[in-house]
Tab-separated table of C-alpha atoms in Angstrom:
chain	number	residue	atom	x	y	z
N	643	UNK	CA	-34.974	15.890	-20.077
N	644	UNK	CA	-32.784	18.797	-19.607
N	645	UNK	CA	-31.554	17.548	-15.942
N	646	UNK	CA	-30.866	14.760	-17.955
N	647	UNK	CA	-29.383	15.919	-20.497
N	648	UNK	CA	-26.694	18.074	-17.899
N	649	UNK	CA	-25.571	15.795	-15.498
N	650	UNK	CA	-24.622	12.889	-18.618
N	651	UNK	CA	-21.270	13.459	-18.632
N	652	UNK	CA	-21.381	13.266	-14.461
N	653	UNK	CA	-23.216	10.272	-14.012
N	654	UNK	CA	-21.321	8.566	-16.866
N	655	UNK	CA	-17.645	9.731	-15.410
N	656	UNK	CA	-19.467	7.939	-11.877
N	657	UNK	CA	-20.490	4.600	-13.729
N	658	UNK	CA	-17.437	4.201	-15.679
N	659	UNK	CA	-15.370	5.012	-12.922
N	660	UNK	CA	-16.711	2.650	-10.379
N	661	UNK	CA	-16.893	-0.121	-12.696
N	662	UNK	CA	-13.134	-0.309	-13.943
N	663	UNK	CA	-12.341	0.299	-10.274
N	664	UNK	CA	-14.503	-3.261	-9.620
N	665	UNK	CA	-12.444	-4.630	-12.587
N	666	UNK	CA	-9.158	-3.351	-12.572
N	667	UNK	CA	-6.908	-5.473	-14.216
N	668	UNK	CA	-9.693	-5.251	-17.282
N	669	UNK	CA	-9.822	-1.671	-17.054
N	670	UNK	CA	-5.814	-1.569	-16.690
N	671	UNK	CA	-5.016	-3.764	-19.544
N	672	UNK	CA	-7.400	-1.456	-21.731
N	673	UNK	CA	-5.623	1.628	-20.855
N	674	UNK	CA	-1.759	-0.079	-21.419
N	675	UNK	CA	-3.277	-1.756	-25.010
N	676	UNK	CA	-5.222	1.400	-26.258
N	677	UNK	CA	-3.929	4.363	-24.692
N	678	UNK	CA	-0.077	4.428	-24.020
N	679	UNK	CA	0.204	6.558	-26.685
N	680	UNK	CA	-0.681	9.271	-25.173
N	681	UNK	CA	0.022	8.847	-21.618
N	682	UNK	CA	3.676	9.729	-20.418
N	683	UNK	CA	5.929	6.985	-20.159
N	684	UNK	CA	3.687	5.052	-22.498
N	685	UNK	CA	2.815	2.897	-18.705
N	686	UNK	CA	0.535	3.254	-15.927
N	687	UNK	CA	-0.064	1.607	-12.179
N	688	UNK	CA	-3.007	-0.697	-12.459
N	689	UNK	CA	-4.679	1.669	-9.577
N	690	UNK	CA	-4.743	4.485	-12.204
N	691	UNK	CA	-6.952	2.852	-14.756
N	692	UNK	CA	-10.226	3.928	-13.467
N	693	UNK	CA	-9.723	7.392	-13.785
N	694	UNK	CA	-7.743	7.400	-16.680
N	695	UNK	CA	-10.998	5.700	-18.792
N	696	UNK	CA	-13.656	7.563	-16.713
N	697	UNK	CA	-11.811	10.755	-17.308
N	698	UNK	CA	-11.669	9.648	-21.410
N	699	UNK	CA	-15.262	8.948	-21.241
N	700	UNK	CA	-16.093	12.482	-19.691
N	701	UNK	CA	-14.802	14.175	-22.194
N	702	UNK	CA	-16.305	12.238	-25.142
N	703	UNK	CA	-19.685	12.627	-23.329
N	704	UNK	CA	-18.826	16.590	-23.301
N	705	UNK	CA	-18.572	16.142	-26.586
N	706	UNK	CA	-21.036	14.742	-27.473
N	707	UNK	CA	-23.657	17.048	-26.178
N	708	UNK	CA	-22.087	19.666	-28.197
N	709	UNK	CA	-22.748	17.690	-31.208
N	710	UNK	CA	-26.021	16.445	-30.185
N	711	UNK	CA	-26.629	20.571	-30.064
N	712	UNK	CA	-25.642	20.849	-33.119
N	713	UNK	CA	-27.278	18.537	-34.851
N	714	UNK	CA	-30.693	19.663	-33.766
N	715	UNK	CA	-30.230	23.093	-35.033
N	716	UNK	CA	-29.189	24.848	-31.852
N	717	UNK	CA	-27.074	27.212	-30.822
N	718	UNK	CA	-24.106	25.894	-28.110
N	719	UNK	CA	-25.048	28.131	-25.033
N	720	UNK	CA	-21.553	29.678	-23.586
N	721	UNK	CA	-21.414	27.215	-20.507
N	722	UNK	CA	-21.502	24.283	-22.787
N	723	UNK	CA	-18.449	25.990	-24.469
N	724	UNK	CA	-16.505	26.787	-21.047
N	725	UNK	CA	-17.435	22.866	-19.670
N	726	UNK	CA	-16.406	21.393	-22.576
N	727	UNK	CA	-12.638	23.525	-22.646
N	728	UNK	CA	-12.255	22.755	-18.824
N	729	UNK	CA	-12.783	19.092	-19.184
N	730	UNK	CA	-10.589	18.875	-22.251
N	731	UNK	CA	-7.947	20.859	-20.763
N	732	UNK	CA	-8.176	19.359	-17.256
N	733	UNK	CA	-9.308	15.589	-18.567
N	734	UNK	CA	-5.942	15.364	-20.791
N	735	UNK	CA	-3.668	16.744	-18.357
N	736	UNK	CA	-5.320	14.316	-15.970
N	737	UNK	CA	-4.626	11.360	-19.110
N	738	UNK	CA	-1.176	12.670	-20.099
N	739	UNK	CA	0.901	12.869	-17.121
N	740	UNK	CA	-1.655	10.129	-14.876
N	741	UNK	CA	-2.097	12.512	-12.297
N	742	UNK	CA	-6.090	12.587	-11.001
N	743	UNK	CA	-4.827	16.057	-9.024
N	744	UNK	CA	-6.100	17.699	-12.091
N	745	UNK	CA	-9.473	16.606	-12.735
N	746	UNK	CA	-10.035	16.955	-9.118
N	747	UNK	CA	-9.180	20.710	-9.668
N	748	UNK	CA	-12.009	20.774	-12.805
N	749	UNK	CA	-15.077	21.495	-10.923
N	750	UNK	CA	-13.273	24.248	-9.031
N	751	UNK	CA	-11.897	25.833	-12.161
N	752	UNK	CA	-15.171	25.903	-13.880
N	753	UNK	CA	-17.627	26.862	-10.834
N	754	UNK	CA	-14.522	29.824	-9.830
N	755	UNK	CA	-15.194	30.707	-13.748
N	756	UNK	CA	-18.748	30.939	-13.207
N	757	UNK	CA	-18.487	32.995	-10.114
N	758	UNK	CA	-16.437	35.402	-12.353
N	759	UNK	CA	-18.645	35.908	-15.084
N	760	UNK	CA	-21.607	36.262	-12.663
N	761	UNK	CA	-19.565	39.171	-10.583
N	762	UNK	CA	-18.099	40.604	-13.642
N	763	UNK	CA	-21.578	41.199	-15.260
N	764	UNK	CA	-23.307	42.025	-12.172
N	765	UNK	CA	-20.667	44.826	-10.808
N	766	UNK	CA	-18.863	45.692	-13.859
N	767	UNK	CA	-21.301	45.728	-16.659
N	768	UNK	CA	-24.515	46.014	-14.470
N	769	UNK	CA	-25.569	42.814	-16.337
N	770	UNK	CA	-27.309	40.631	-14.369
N	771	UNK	CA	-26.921	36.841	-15.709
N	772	UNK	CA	-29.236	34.966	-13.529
N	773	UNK	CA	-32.155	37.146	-14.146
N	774	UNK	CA	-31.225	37.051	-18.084
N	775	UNK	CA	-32.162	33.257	-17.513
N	776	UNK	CA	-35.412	33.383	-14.594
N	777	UNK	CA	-36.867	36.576	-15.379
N	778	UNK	CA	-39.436	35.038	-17.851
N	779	UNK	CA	-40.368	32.941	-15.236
N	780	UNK	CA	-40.422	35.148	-11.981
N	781	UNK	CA	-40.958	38.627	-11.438
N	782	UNK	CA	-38.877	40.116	-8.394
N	783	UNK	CA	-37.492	43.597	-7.126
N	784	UNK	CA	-34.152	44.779	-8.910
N	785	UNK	CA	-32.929	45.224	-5.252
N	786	UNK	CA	-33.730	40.798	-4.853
N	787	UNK	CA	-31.988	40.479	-8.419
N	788	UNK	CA	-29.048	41.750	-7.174
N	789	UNK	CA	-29.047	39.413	-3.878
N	790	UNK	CA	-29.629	36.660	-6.118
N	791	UNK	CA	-26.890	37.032	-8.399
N	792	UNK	CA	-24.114	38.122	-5.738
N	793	UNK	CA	-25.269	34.779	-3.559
N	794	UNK	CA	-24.893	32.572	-6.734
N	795	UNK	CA	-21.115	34.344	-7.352
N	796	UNK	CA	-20.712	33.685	-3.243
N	797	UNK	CA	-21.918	29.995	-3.407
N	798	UNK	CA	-19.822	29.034	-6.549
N	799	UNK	CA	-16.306	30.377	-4.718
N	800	UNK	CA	-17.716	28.089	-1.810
N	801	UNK	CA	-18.477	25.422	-3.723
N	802	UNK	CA	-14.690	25.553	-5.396
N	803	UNK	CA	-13.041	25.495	-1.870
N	804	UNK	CA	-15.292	23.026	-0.506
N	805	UNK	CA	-14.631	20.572	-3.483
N	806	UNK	CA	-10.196	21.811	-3.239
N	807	UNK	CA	-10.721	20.553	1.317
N	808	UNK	CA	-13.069	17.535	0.114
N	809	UNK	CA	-10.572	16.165	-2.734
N	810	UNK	CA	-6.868	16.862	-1.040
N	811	UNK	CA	-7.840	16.950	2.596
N	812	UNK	CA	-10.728	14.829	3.740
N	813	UNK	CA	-9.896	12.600	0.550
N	814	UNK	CA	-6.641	12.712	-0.125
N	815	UNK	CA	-4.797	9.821	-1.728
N	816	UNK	CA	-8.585	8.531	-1.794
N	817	UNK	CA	-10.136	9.056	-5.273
N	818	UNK	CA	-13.292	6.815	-5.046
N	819	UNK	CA	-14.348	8.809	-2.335
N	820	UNK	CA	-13.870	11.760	-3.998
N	821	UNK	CA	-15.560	10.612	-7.412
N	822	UNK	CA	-18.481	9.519	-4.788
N	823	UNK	CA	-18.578	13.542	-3.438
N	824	UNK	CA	-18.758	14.850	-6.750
N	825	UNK	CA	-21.846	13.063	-7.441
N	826	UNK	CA	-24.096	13.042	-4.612
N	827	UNK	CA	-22.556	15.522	-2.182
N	828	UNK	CA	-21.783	18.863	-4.693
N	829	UNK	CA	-25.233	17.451	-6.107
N	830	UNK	CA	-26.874	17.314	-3.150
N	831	UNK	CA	-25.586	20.811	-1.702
N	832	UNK	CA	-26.544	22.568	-5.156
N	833	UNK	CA	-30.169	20.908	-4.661
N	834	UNK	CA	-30.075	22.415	-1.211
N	835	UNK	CA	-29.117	25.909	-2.351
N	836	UNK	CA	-31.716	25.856	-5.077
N	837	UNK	CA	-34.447	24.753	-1.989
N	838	UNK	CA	-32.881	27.231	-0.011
N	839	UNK	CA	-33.071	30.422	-2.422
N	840	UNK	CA	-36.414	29.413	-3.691
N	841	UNK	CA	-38.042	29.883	-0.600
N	842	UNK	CA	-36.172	33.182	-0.212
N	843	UNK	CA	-37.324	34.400	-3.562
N	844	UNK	CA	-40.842	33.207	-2.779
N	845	UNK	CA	-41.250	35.854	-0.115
N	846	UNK	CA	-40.086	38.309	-2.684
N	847	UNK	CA	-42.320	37.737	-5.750
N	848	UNK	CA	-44.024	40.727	-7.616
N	849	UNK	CA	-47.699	39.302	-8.664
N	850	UNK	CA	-48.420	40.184	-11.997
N	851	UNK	CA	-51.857	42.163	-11.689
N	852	UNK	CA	-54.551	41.357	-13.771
N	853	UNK	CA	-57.041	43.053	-15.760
């Protein structure tokens, strides 16, 4: 429920996308009868609907699970927070001037932010994030910790410069290829990664003795 619960926004930005870009002059004459007010020029190409809704519909959903949070009596956890602001930000820059350069540059921004937290807490304030969240769940050497948290802080910067070649190299001028990436290829490398490192950790694991 969880996974579920994450990847919303993603797999709604995917279905909205594809399906205004199968129905563009629907999706088009939406945007130019509901939204010129706040896009630049008040006018759009018809090419530029599907991300202009998809990107609207992100951000709701973003929304959305903060309120669902709320609701049910718990507390926003920080990367909620920093999502949310980096759609927002990104999403209406994206809306405002019809550019789709900048929520291209969204997933970078926010896994480049998490690669900064992660470093900062690990090398500045000897706080180490990802065992804050696993510990309760596996027990491993503080020397493994350490690996653990500087590969996550390594991977994230990758994953920002692989998503920067992917969106205005390999894809460029070529959004539904890109919206296709974001879904099933930074998906599918970050299910990889967690494969990956589990196995690693497995060979690490401190048994908890028993009486």
């Amino acid at each position: 429920m969880k996974l579920l619960f994450d990847f919303f926004p993603i797999l709604l930005f995917f279905g909205v996308f594809k399906l205004a870009e199968l129905n563009e002059q629907a999706a088009f004459a939406l945007v130019t009868t509901y939204m010129s007010g706040f896009i630049a020029g008040g006018t759009i190409k018809p090419d530029q609907a599907p991300i202009i809704l998809s990107t609207v519909v992100v951000i709701a959903a973003s929304l959305g699970q903060i309120i669902y949070t709320k609701l049910r009596g718990r507390k926003v956890d920080g990367m909620l927070w920093i999502s949310f602001i980096v759609i927002t930000s990104f999403g209406s820059a994206t809306i405002y001037l019809h550019d789709d350069a900048f929520i291209k540059w969204k997933p970078t921004i926010l896994y480049w932010i998490f690669a900064l937290a992660m470093g900062i807490g690990e090398l500045v304030f000897k706080k180490n994030m990802m065992r804050q969240v696993m510990e309760e769940q596996i027990k491993l050497p503080e020397n493994i910790w350490r690996v653990v948290s500087l590969s996550w802080v390594a991977f994230f910067i990758g994953l920002g410069l692989l998503n920067l070649f992917v969106a205005f190299v390999v894809f460029k001028g070529n959004t539904s290829a890109w919206v296709s990436f974001k879904l099933f290829g930074i998906n599918g490398i970050l299910f990889g990664f967690f494969i990956l490192q589990g196995l690693y950790l497995s060979r690490h694991v401190i048994e908890e003795e028993r009486p």
